[in-house]
């Protein structure tokens, strides 16, 4: 270049290049090899470039009046969660506490026919029928189901939640939790522990023996302790558990001993025989998941109070039955959206087992992740780091990514490994659809076909993105923003049963 040409060249050519790239594959690396500084934006088209879903998101964003209604509804949803105080008030047989219709068995996840039900949930239903003495063996129990003499219904229809198979039958004692701020009730069974248990899909004689002990010993004793000492505030222990290594879904190894410490004197004060108290404390001590059901019933009471605000795009419940996954969104009322569950291909399997042996993702406990716990708080539990990569840094990165699909943080809870930051709260349906980042659930894995094995692994399960896409369609249709007419999403109506007249005063 001549001196005159150099003088006429743009000043840009004489400066250090500063490059920003977005969505251009290997271009950033090529520049770095030439020692050119690059800022590589992690950009992708909204909704993976899907024109229909991207169009819905665009149309909503360009409608200021609708956007304001959504923002106001979501703000109220999160405020209700933050303001809620769930307490366990008592214990009673499920049939009485929940006013169950005659010969009704409840299960986790969406409604499902007997023919489509996964192996562990079928086995748990049959075991519950035998526990109720409606049949002498599994063959007789199945005949009752096939003849319509036993009614099957999802737990959420009766304001209840159950882990894994989630089976609840009328004589099982349930924890009765009340949201003190808003006055609504929720229910859950006691956790059965490990081994031969219905929640793991095993209905052996030892299973029924344990259920009878829970019915005749554990449930009444805890009920007496609550009558004497008054309602028990669950989130006090949850908050402490987070400081002691629990994420309060897959791990309750700290929360359970805290319950033992709190309830041991309560039980003795209530006049429970020392030998009976000892058996209860031994049972809880040998079952690190004992406090899981307390957490679940408390979260159910919170999220039910936050549900039902028109225009809300916040996910207020997730539930699975090993075949189907369903979500509830605040603005959809009693309508839930359903899609197939994801395969359990991110679990750590016990020796000798693999994803080929596994039932699909299962349990009502995924509601925990809608309330800032479980996967949302995974950084609190270093022992479950292998679920997401193996280190606390991996856990912190996972929480940071989940924050991008949430609207806020749960101020009551703190994560010590993140310098006391609060866990993400308020899964926003729109953000999931736009980014394709889905919430993950810390959970266990059950054997699909074995009647004796039970749990075969533990890890994380990803919510299927299809269920969020479907929910966006249904919401958009109600807002008049679905250009192609009626949504094609698979939906079910689950109208909660009326409040029970047997709730304690």
Short mmCIF file of C-alpha atoms in Angstrom, two decimals:
data_model
loop_
_atom_site.label_atom_id
_atom_site.label_comp_id
_atom_site.label_asym_id
_atom_site.label_seq_id
_atom_site.Cartn_x
_atom_site.Cartn_y
_atom_site.Cartn_z
CA UNK A 1 0.00 0.00 0.00
CA UNK A 2 1.38 3.43 -0.95
CA UNK A 3 1.73 6.22 1.57
CA UNK A 4 -1.21 8.09 -0.03
CA UNK A 5 -3.40 4.96 0.04
CA UNK A 6 -2.49 4.32 3.68
CA UNK A 7 -3.51 7.83 4.58
CA UNK A 8 -6.88 7.32 2.89
CA UNK A 9 -7.65 3.92 4.64
CA UNK A 10 -10.24 3.83 7.43
CA UNK A 11 -8.88 4.24 10.95
CA UNK A 12 -10.44 0.85 11.77
CA UNK A 13 -7.62 -0.95 9.99
CA UNK A 14 -5.09 0.57 12.31
CA UNK A 15 -6.81 -0.54 15.52
CA UNK A 16 -6.90 -3.77 17.48
CA UNK A 17 -9.91 -5.80 16.33
CA UNK A 18 -12.66 -6.33 18.89
CA UNK A 19 -14.94 -9.12 17.68
CA UNK A 20 -18.32 -10.29 18.95
CA UNK A 21 -19.75 -13.44 17.39
CA UNK A 22 -23.15 -15.02 17.76
CA UNK A 23 -24.22 -18.41 16.46
CA UNK A 24 -21.50 -18.78 13.83
CA UNK A 25 -20.02 -22.15 14.72
CA UNK A 26 -16.22 -22.44 14.56
CA UNK A 27 -15.59 -18.82 13.59
CA UNK A 28 -14.61 -17.69 17.14
CA UNK A 29 -11.98 -20.42 17.47
CA UNK A 30 -10.47 -19.51 14.10
CA UNK A 31 -10.04 -15.93 15.28
CA UNK A 32 -8.53 -17.02 18.59
CA UNK A 33 -5.90 -19.02 16.70
CA UNK A 34 -4.88 -15.72 15.13
CA UNK A 35 -4.71 -14.12 18.60
CA UNK A 36 -7.79 -12.00 17.97
CA UNK A 37 -9.83 -11.41 21.17
CA UNK A 38 -13.39 -12.73 20.75
CA UNK A 39 -16.57 -12.44 22.79
CA UNK A 40 -18.67 -15.44 21.75
CA UNK A 41 -22.34 -14.90 22.59
CA UNK A 42 -24.17 -18.13 23.43
CA UNK A 43 -27.12 -17.25 21.24
CA UNK A 44 -29.75 -19.42 19.63
CA UNK A 45 -33.06 -18.64 17.96
CA UNK A 46 -35.96 -18.45 20.43
CA UNK A 47 -37.74 -21.79 20.80
CA UNK A 48 -35.03 -23.40 18.61
CA UNK A 49 -36.33 -21.44 15.67
CA UNK A 50 -39.82 -22.95 15.81
CA UNK A 51 -41.95 -20.35 14.04
CA UNK A 52 -45.21 -21.13 15.86
CA UNK A 53 -43.82 -21.02 19.39
CA UNK A 54 -41.46 -18.19 18.58
CA UNK A 55 -44.41 -16.32 17.11
CA UNK A 56 -46.38 -16.73 20.33
CA UNK A 57 -43.49 -15.38 22.40
CA UNK A 58 -43.09 -12.45 19.99
CA UNK A 59 -46.81 -11.62 19.95
CA UNK A 60 -46.97 -11.66 23.75
CA UNK A 61 -43.89 -9.45 24.04
CA UNK A 62 -45.38 -6.94 21.57
CA UNK A 63 -48.67 -6.65 23.49
CA UNK A 64 -47.99 -4.21 26.37
CA UNK A 65 -51.39 -4.72 28.00
CA UNK A 66 -51.06 -8.52 28.02
CA UNK A 67 -47.45 -8.31 29.15
CA UNK A 68 -48.48 -6.16 32.10
CA UNK A 69 -51.19 -8.62 33.12
CA UNK A 70 -48.68 -11.49 32.99
CA UNK A 71 -46.09 -9.56 34.99
CA UNK A 72 -48.66 -8.62 37.65
CA UNK A 73 -49.93 -12.21 37.90
CA UNK A 74 -46.43 -13.64 38.19
CA UNK A 75 -45.51 -11.09 40.83
CA UNK A 76 -48.54 -12.08 42.90
CA UNK A 77 -47.72 -15.78 42.45
CA UNK A 78 -44.21 -15.33 43.82
CA UNK A 79 -45.44 -13.13 46.67
CA UNK A 80 -47.88 -15.85 47.74
CA UNK A 81 -45.06 -18.39 47.82
CA UNK A 82 -42.81 -16.09 49.83
CA UNK A 83 -45.60 -15.27 52.30
CA UNK A 84 -46.74 -18.87 52.89
CA UNK A 85 -46.16 -20.66 56.19
CA UNK A 86 -46.95 -24.39 55.95
CA UNK A 87 -47.41 -26.32 59.19
CA UNK A 88 -48.34 -29.94 59.89
CA UNK A 89 -51.39 -29.88 62.19
CA UNK A 90 -52.21 -33.53 62.64
CA UNK A 91 -52.40 -37.11 61.42
CA UNK A 92 -55.50 -39.08 60.40
CA UNK A 93 -56.44 -42.01 58.13
CA UNK A 94 -56.47 -40.86 54.51
CA UNK A 95 -60.08 -41.89 54.00
CA UNK A 96 -61.20 -39.58 56.79
CA UNK A 97 -58.78 -36.71 56.33
CA UNK A 98 -59.33 -36.49 52.57
CA UNK A 99 -62.92 -37.76 52.44
CA UNK A 100 -62.01 -40.42 49.88
CA UNK A 101 -64.80 -42.18 48.00
CA UNK A 102 -65.30 -45.86 48.83
CA UNK A 103 -62.56 -48.22 47.62
CA UNK A 104 -60.33 -45.51 46.16
CA UNK A 105 -56.59 -45.87 45.65
CA UNK A 106 -54.58 -42.75 44.83
CA UNK A 107 -51.33 -42.68 42.85
CA UNK A 108 -48.68 -40.22 41.76
CA UNK A 109 -48.64 -38.31 38.49
CA UNK A 110 -51.34 -37.77 35.88
CA UNK A 111 -54.51 -39.86 35.58
CA UNK A 112 -53.72 -43.16 33.88
CA UNK A 113 -55.51 -46.35 32.94
CA UNK A 114 -54.53 -49.66 34.47
CA UNK A 115 -53.40 -50.92 31.07
CA UNK A 116 -50.89 -48.05 30.64
CA UNK A 117 -49.63 -47.97 34.22
CA UNK A 118 -45.92 -48.74 34.70
CA UNK A 119 -44.76 -51.87 36.53
CA UNK A 120 -43.85 -50.43 39.94
CA UNK A 121 -47.04 -48.37 40.18
CA UNK A 122 -49.19 -51.40 39.30
CA UNK A 123 -47.45 -53.48 41.95
CA UNK A 124 -47.94 -50.72 44.52
CA UNK A 125 -51.67 -50.47 43.74
CA UNK A 126 -52.08 -54.23 44.15
CA UNK A 127 -50.15 -54.14 47.42
CA UNK A 128 -52.37 -51.33 48.74
CA UNK A 129 -55.51 -53.31 47.87
CA UNK A 130 -54.18 -56.26 49.83
CA UNK A 131 -53.18 -53.96 52.70
CA UNK A 132 -56.80 -52.80 52.88
CA UNK A 133 -57.93 -56.47 52.98
CA UNK A 134 -60.03 -56.04 49.84
CA UNK A 135 -58.25 -59.02 48.24
CA UNK A 136 -56.16 -61.98 49.37
CA UNK A 137 -53.60 -61.92 46.57
CA UNK A 138 -52.49 -59.89 43.55
CA UNK A 139 -54.69 -61.81 41.13
CA UNK A 140 -57.83 -61.03 43.10
CA UNK A 141 -56.67 -57.43 43.53
CA UNK A 142 -56.18 -56.99 39.79
CA UNK A 143 -59.62 -58.43 39.10
CA UNK A 144 -61.13 -55.75 41.34
CA UNK A 145 -59.36 -53.06 39.33
CA UNK A 146 -60.34 -54.55 35.96
CA UNK A 147 -63.97 -54.89 37.06
CA UNK A 148 -64.07 -51.27 38.20
CA UNK A 149 -64.58 -52.18 41.86
CA UNK A 150 -61.53 -50.15 42.86
CA UNK A 151 -61.29 -46.53 41.77
CA UNK A 152 -57.87 -45.17 40.75
CA UNK A 153 -57.24 -41.42 40.92
CA UNK A 154 -54.25 -39.05 40.98
CA UNK A 155 -53.15 -37.70 44.35
CA UNK A 156 -53.45 -34.09 43.20
CA UNK A 157 -57.21 -34.53 42.75
CA UNK A 158 -57.43 -34.84 46.55
CA UNK A 159 -54.84 -32.15 47.37
CA UNK A 160 -52.28 -34.84 48.15
CA UNK A 161 -48.79 -35.81 47.05
CA UNK A 162 -46.86 -39.07 47.26
CA UNK A 163 -43.23 -39.93 46.39
CA UNK A 164 -42.31 -42.37 43.61
CA UNK A 165 -45.36 -44.64 43.03
CA UNK A 166 -47.21 -42.32 45.41
CA UNK A 167 -49.88 -44.81 46.39
CA UNK A 168 -52.31 -43.76 49.15
CA UNK A 169 -55.15 -45.98 50.41
CA UNK A 170 -57.94 -45.12 52.88
CA UNK A 171 -56.49 -46.55 56.10
CA UNK A 172 -52.98 -45.19 55.61
CA UNK A 173 -52.26 -42.33 58.03
CA UNK A 174 -51.56 -39.02 56.33
CA UNK A 175 -49.85 -35.84 57.45
CA UNK A 176 -52.31 -32.94 57.33
CA UNK A 177 -50.59 -29.65 56.50
CA UNK A 178 -52.20 -26.22 56.52
CA UNK A 179 -50.88 -23.09 54.85
CA UNK A 180 -51.35 -20.71 57.78
CA UNK A 181 -51.26 -17.63 55.54
CA UNK A 182 -53.95 -18.69 53.08
CA UNK A 183 -55.84 -21.43 54.94
CA UNK A 184 -55.60 -24.28 52.41
CA UNK A 185 -54.81 -27.92 53.31
CA UNK A 186 -52.55 -30.59 51.80
CA UNK A 187 -51.88 -34.28 52.57
CA UNK A 188 -49.17 -36.92 52.29
CA UNK A 189 -48.41 -40.34 53.72
CA UNK A 190 -45.41 -41.07 55.95
CA UNK A 191 -42.28 -42.16 54.14
CA UNK A 192 -41.84 -45.95 54.26
CA UNK A 193 -38.05 -46.02 54.07
CA UNK A 194 -35.92 -48.36 51.99
CA UNK A 195 -36.29 -52.02 51.13
CA UNK A 196 -39.67 -53.70 50.67
CA UNK A 197 -41.94 -50.68 50.28
CA UNK A 198 -44.90 -49.63 48.17
CA UNK A 199 -43.27 -46.37 47.11
CA UNK A 200 -40.56 -48.51 45.47
CA UNK A 201 -43.14 -50.76 43.80
CA UNK A 202 -42.78 -53.79 46.10
CA UNK A 203 -45.79 -55.49 47.70
CA UNK A 204 -44.17 -58.34 49.60
CA UNK A 205 -45.38 -59.52 53.05
CA UNK A 206 -42.70 -57.40 54.72
CA UNK A 207 -44.13 -54.38 52.92
CA UNK A 208 -47.59 -54.91 54.38
CA UNK A 209 -46.16 -55.58 57.84
CA UNK A 210 -44.36 -52.23 57.75
CA UNK A 211 -47.50 -50.45 56.55
CA UNK A 212 -49.45 -51.90 59.46
CA UNK A 213 -46.81 -50.63 61.89
CA UNK A 214 -47.00 -47.16 60.33
CA UNK A 215 -50.82 -47.30 60.62
CA UNK A 216 -50.97 -48.66 64.17
CA UNK A 217 -47.86 -47.17 65.79
CA UNK A 218 -46.11 -44.33 63.95
CA UNK A 219 -49.14 -42.41 62.69
CA UNK A 220 -51.14 -42.31 65.95
CA UNK A 221 -48.06 -41.46 68.01
CA UNK A 222 -47.07 -38.51 65.82
CA UNK A 223 -50.70 -37.39 65.85
CA UNK A 224 -50.75 -37.42 69.67
CA UNK A 225 -47.51 -35.43 69.80
CA UNK A 226 -48.95 -32.80 67.45
CA UNK A 227 -52.15 -32.57 69.50
CA UNK A 228 -50.10 -31.83 72.60
CA UNK A 229 -47.49 -29.48 71.16
CA UNK A 230 -49.45 -27.83 68.36
CA UNK A 231 -48.68 -27.36 64.67
CA UNK A 232 -45.19 -28.15 63.42
CA UNK A 233 -43.50 -25.63 61.10
CA UNK A 234 -41.83 -27.69 58.38
CA UNK A 235 -39.79 -24.98 56.66
CA UNK A 236 -37.81 -24.26 59.84
CA UNK A 237 -36.19 -27.67 59.46
CA UNK A 238 -35.93 -27.35 55.68
CA UNK A 239 -33.98 -24.11 56.08
CA UNK A 240 -31.62 -25.76 58.59
CA UNK A 241 -31.26 -28.84 56.40
CA UNK A 242 -30.07 -26.70 53.50
CA UNK A 243 -27.31 -25.35 55.76
CA UNK A 244 -26.27 -28.90 56.66
CA UNK A 245 -25.92 -30.54 53.25
CA UNK A 246 -29.49 -31.37 52.15
CA UNK A 247 -31.06 -30.15 48.92
CA UNK A 248 -34.33 -31.40 50.44
CA UNK A 249 -35.46 -33.80 47.74
CA UNK A 250 -33.04 -36.65 47.07
CA UNK A 251 -31.24 -35.94 50.33
CA UNK A 252 -32.76 -35.45 53.80
CA UNK A 253 -29.85 -36.87 55.78
CA UNK A 254 -29.67 -33.72 57.91
CA UNK A 255 -33.36 -32.83 58.04
CA UNK A 256 -34.41 -36.25 59.36
CA UNK A 257 -32.12 -36.12 62.44
CA UNK A 258 -33.40 -32.59 63.09
CA UNK A 259 -36.94 -34.01 63.13
CA UNK A 260 -35.83 -36.75 65.54
CA UNK A 261 -34.29 -34.15 67.84
CA UNK A 262 -37.49 -32.08 67.79
CA UNK A 263 -40.01 -34.92 68.13
CA UNK A 264 -38.34 -37.22 70.66
CA UNK A 265 -39.44 -35.09 73.63
CA UNK A 266 -42.81 -34.39 71.98
CA UNK A 267 -43.53 -38.12 71.83
CA UNK A 268 -42.51 -38.68 75.43
CA UNK A 269 -44.49 -35.67 76.63
CA UNK A 270 -47.54 -37.09 74.86
CA UNK A 271 -47.36 -40.23 77.03
CA UNK A 272 -46.28 -42.60 74.26
CA UNK A 273 -44.77 -45.77 75.72
CA UNK A 274 -40.94 -45.56 75.81
CA UNK A 275 -40.60 -48.78 73.80
CA UNK A 276 -42.89 -47.37 71.13
CA UNK A 277 -40.96 -44.10 71.07
CA UNK A 278 -37.74 -46.06 70.69
CA UNK A 279 -39.14 -48.00 67.72
CA UNK A 280 -40.23 -44.75 66.03
CA UNK A 281 -36.87 -43.07 66.55
CA UNK A 282 -35.02 -46.16 65.29
CA UNK A 283 -37.23 -46.23 62.21
CA UNK A 284 -36.61 -42.55 61.44
CA UNK A 285 -32.89 -42.91 62.15
CA UNK A 286 -32.66 -45.81 59.67
CA UNK A 287 -34.57 -43.92 56.97
CA UNK A 288 -32.76 -40.84 55.69
CA UNK A 289 -35.81 -40.05 53.52
CA UNK A 290 -38.15 -39.86 56.52
CA UNK A 291 -38.49 -36.08 56.31
CA UNK A 292 -39.11 -36.11 52.52
CA UNK A 293 -42.87 -36.47 52.93
CA UNK A 294 -42.98 -33.60 55.43
CA UNK A 295 -41.24 -31.42 52.85
CA UNK A 296 -43.58 -32.58 50.08
CA UNK A 297 -46.80 -31.90 51.98
CA UNK A 298 -45.54 -28.46 53.04
CA UNK A 299 -44.58 -27.56 49.48
CA UNK A 300 -47.97 -28.78 48.21
CA UNK A 301 -49.72 -26.44 50.67
CA UNK A 302 -47.55 -23.55 49.47
CA UNK A 303 -47.88 -24.12 45.74
CA UNK A 304 -51.63 -24.73 45.87
CA UNK A 305 -52.03 -21.30 47.48
CA UNK A 306 -49.93 -19.75 44.70
CA UNK A 307 -51.90 -21.44 41.93
CA UNK A 308 -54.87 -20.19 39.96
CA UNK A 309 -53.97 -16.54 39.32
CA UNK A 310 -55.21 -15.64 35.81
CA UNK A 311 -52.42 -14.87 33.30
CA UNK A 312 -49.71 -16.40 35.51
CA UNK A 313 -47.02 -18.27 33.56
CA UNK A 314 -45.40 -19.76 36.69
CA UNK A 315 -45.26 -23.57 37.00
CA UNK A 316 -46.96 -24.52 40.27
CA UNK A 317 -46.64 -28.32 40.16
CA UNK A 318 -44.92 -31.12 38.25
CA UNK A 319 -45.84 -34.80 38.62
CA UNK A 320 -44.95 -38.09 36.90
CA UNK A 321 -46.27 -41.64 36.93
CA UNK A 322 -43.49 -43.50 35.09
CA UNK A 323 -45.29 -43.08 31.76
CA UNK A 324 -46.52 -39.47 31.56
CA UNK A 325 -45.26 -36.17 32.92
CA UNK A 326 -47.66 -33.33 33.71
CA UNK A 327 -47.28 -29.72 34.73
CA UNK A 328 -49.69 -27.23 36.25
CA UNK A 329 -49.32 -23.55 35.31
CA UNK A 330 -50.81 -20.78 37.43
CA UNK A 331 -52.97 -19.29 34.70
CA UNK A 332 -54.45 -22.59 33.49
CA UNK A 333 -56.73 -23.31 36.45
CA UNK A 334 -57.62 -27.00 36.75
CA UNK A 335 -56.14 -27.86 33.35
CA UNK A 336 -52.83 -29.76 33.41
CA UNK A 337 -50.65 -30.40 30.34
CA UNK A 338 -49.22 -33.89 29.77
CA UNK A 339 -46.35 -35.34 27.70
CA UNK A 340 -44.32 -38.58 27.81
CA UNK A 341 -41.72 -38.81 30.60
CA UNK A 342 -38.03 -38.58 29.79
CA UNK A 343 -35.86 -41.73 29.96
CA UNK A 344 -33.80 -42.13 33.13
CA UNK A 345 -30.50 -41.79 31.27
CA UNK A 346 -28.78 -39.35 33.65
CA UNK A 347 -28.93 -41.52 36.74
CA UNK A 348 -26.14 -43.22 38.65
CA UNK A 349 -27.16 -46.89 38.61
CA UNK A 350 -26.43 -49.49 41.24
CA UNK A 351 -24.07 -52.27 40.18
CA UNK A 352 -25.71 -54.63 37.70
CA UNK A 353 -28.47 -52.27 36.57
CA UNK A 354 -28.86 -49.79 33.72
CA UNK A 355 -31.43 -47.57 32.05
CA UNK A 356 -32.73 -50.67 30.24
CA UNK A 357 -34.05 -51.96 33.59
CA UNK A 358 -35.64 -48.69 34.65
CA UNK A 359 -39.21 -47.51 34.84
CA UNK A 360 -39.76 -43.99 33.59
CA UNK A 361 -39.47 -40.89 35.75
CA UNK A 362 -42.03 -41.19 38.55
CA UNK A 363 -43.48 -39.41 41.59
CA UNK A 364 -45.30 -36.29 42.79
CA UNK A 365 -42.15 -35.13 44.55
CA UNK A 366 -41.17 -33.00 41.52
CA UNK A 367 -43.39 -30.32 43.05
CA UNK A 368 -40.40 -29.69 45.33
CA UNK A 369 -38.45 -28.19 42.40
CA UNK A 370 -41.22 -25.64 41.80
CA UNK A 371 -40.60 -24.30 45.33
CA UNK A 372 -36.86 -23.57 45.15
CA UNK A 373 -35.68 -26.92 46.53
CA UNK A 374 -34.31 -30.17 45.09
CA UNK A 375 -32.63 -29.45 41.79
CA UNK A 376 -33.02 -25.72 42.35
CA UNK A 377 -30.96 -26.04 45.54
CA UNK A 378 -28.58 -28.79 44.43
CA UNK A 379 -25.53 -26.69 45.30
CA UNK A 380 -26.44 -27.09 49.00
CA UNK A 381 -25.66 -30.83 48.86
CA UNK A 382 -22.05 -31.59 47.85
CA UNK A 383 -22.66 -35.34 48.25
CA UNK A 384 -24.98 -35.35 45.22
CA UNK A 385 -22.52 -33.49 42.99
CA UNK A 386 -22.06 -36.63 40.80
CA UNK A 387 -25.63 -36.07 39.57
CA UNK A 388 -24.52 -32.99 37.60
CA UNK A 389 -20.83 -33.46 36.86
CA UNK A 390 -19.01 -34.31 40.08
CA UNK A 391 -17.96 -31.04 41.70
CA UNK A 392 -19.51 -28.19 43.67
CA UNK A 393 -18.55 -25.95 40.74
CA UNK A 394 -20.75 -28.10 38.50
CA UNK A 395 -23.58 -27.73 41.02
CA UNK A 396 -23.17 -23.95 41.14
CA UNK A 397 -23.26 -23.81 37.34
CA UNK A 398 -26.42 -25.93 37.30
CA UNK A 399 -28.16 -23.59 39.75
CA UNK A 400 -27.03 -20.56 37.72
CA UNK A 401 -28.53 -22.08 34.58
CA UNK A 402 -31.82 -22.81 36.35
CA UNK A 403 -31.92 -19.20 37.52
CA UNK A 404 -32.24 -18.15 33.87
CA UNK A 405 -35.67 -19.82 33.64
CA UNK A 406 -36.92 -18.50 36.97
CA UNK A 407 -38.38 -15.15 37.95
CA UNK A 408 -36.92 -14.76 41.42
CA UNK A 409 -35.34 -16.44 44.43
CA UNK A 410 -36.81 -17.99 47.58
CA UNK A 411 -35.73 -15.48 50.20
CA UNK A 412 -36.40 -17.80 53.15
CA UNK A 413 -33.79 -20.35 52.05
CA UNK A 414 -30.03 -19.88 51.68
CA UNK A 415 -27.35 -21.97 49.98
CA UNK A 416 -24.09 -21.90 51.97
CA UNK A 417 -21.91 -23.08 49.07
CA UNK A 418 -23.13 -20.08 47.03
CA UNK A 419 -22.17 -17.52 49.69
CA UNK A 420 -25.67 -17.56 51.16
CA UNK A 421 -27.52 -16.81 47.92
CA UNK A 422 -31.14 -17.96 47.75
CA UNK A 423 -32.23 -20.74 45.37
CA UNK A 424 -34.11 -19.94 42.13
CA UNK A 425 -37.90 -19.68 42.43
CA UNK A 426 -40.75 -19.34 39.97
CA UNK A 427 -40.21 -21.43 36.83
CA UNK A 428 -41.47 -19.24 33.99
CA UNK A 429 -43.06 -21.26 31.21
CA UNK A 430 -42.05 -18.66 28.59
CA UNK A 431 -38.39 -18.76 29.54
CA UNK A 432 -38.30 -22.55 29.29
CA UNK A 433 -39.87 -22.52 25.83
CA UNK A 434 -37.60 -19.74 24.59
CA UNK A 435 -34.30 -21.12 25.92
CA UNK A 436 -35.06 -24.89 25.83
CA UNK A 437 -33.55 -25.08 29.32
CA UNK A 438 -35.77 -27.39 31.37
CA UNK A 439 -35.85 -27.91 35.14
CA UNK A 440 -34.24 -31.10 36.40
CA UNK A 441 -35.46 -33.19 39.31
CA UNK A 442 -33.24 -34.97 41.84
CA UNK A 443 -34.81 -38.39 42.16
CA UNK A 444 -34.51 -42.15 42.40
CA UNK A 445 -34.97 -44.88 39.79
CA UNK A 446 -37.24 -47.94 40.13
CA UNK A 447 -37.02 -51.32 38.43
CA UNK A 448 -39.72 -51.71 35.80
CA UNK A 449 -40.36 -55.45 35.96
CA UNK A 450 -38.99 -56.91 39.21
CA UNK A 451 -41.38 -57.41 42.12
CA UNK A 452 -38.52 -57.61 44.64
CA UNK A 453 -35.70 -55.27 43.59
CA UNK A 454 -37.18 -51.78 44.05
CA UNK A 455 -34.74 -48.89 43.68
CA UNK A 456 -31.90 -49.40 41.21
CA UNK A 457 -30.33 -45.96 41.01
CA UNK A 458 -30.46 -42.28 41.75
CA UNK A 459 -29.72 -39.10 39.85
CA UNK A 460 -31.58 -36.45 37.90
CA UNK A 461 -34.51 -36.50 35.51
CA UNK A 462 -35.18 -33.73 33.03
CA UNK A 463 -38.69 -32.44 32.52
CA UNK A 464 -39.68 -32.99 28.87
CA UNK A 465 -39.65 -29.71 26.97
CA UNK A 466 -42.75 -30.83 25.06
CA UNK A 467 -44.91 -30.35 28.15
CA UNK A 468 -43.86 -26.69 28.38
CA UNK A 469 -44.42 -26.16 24.66
CA UNK A 470 -47.91 -27.59 25.03
CA UNK A 471 -48.70 -25.42 28.04
CA UNK A 472 -47.63 -22.31 26.13
CA UNK A 473 -50.01 -23.25 23.32
CA UNK A 474 -52.90 -23.69 25.73
CA UNK A 475 -52.21 -20.39 27.46
CA UNK A 476 -51.76 -18.58 24.14
CA UNK A 477 -55.11 -19.93 22.97
CA UNK A 478 -56.79 -18.50 26.07
CA UNK A 479 -55.10 -15.14 25.36
CA UNK A 480 -56.13 -15.13 21.70
CA UNK A 481 -52.53 -15.46 20.56
CA UNK A 482 -52.65 -18.86 18.86
CA UNK A 483 -52.88 -18.15 15.15
CA UNK A 484 -53.43 -21.76 14.06
CA UNK A 485 -56.57 -22.30 16.11
CA UNK A 486 -57.00 -24.72 19.00
CA UNK A 487 -53.84 -26.08 20.69
CA UNK A 488 -52.82 -29.67 20.04
CA UNK A 489 -51.37 -30.20 23.51
CA UNK A 490 -52.53 -33.17 25.55
CA UNK A 491 -54.40 -31.84 28.58
CA UNK A 492 -56.30 -33.30 31.52
CA UNK A 493 -58.74 -31.66 33.92
CA UNK A 494 -58.04 -32.35 37.59
CA UNK A 495 -60.56 -30.51 39.70
CA UNK A 496 -59.53 -30.66 43.36
CA UNK A 497 -62.03 -32.36 45.65
CA UNK A 498 -63.80 -30.22 48.21
CA UNK A 499 -62.07 -29.58 51.51
CA UNK A 500 -62.56 -32.41 53.99
CA UNK A 501 -64.93 -31.95 56.94
CA UNK A 502 -62.42 -33.95 58.98
CA UNK A 503 -59.69 -31.31 58.98
CA UNK A 504 -58.51 -30.67 62.54
CA UNK A 505 -59.54 -27.40 64.17
#
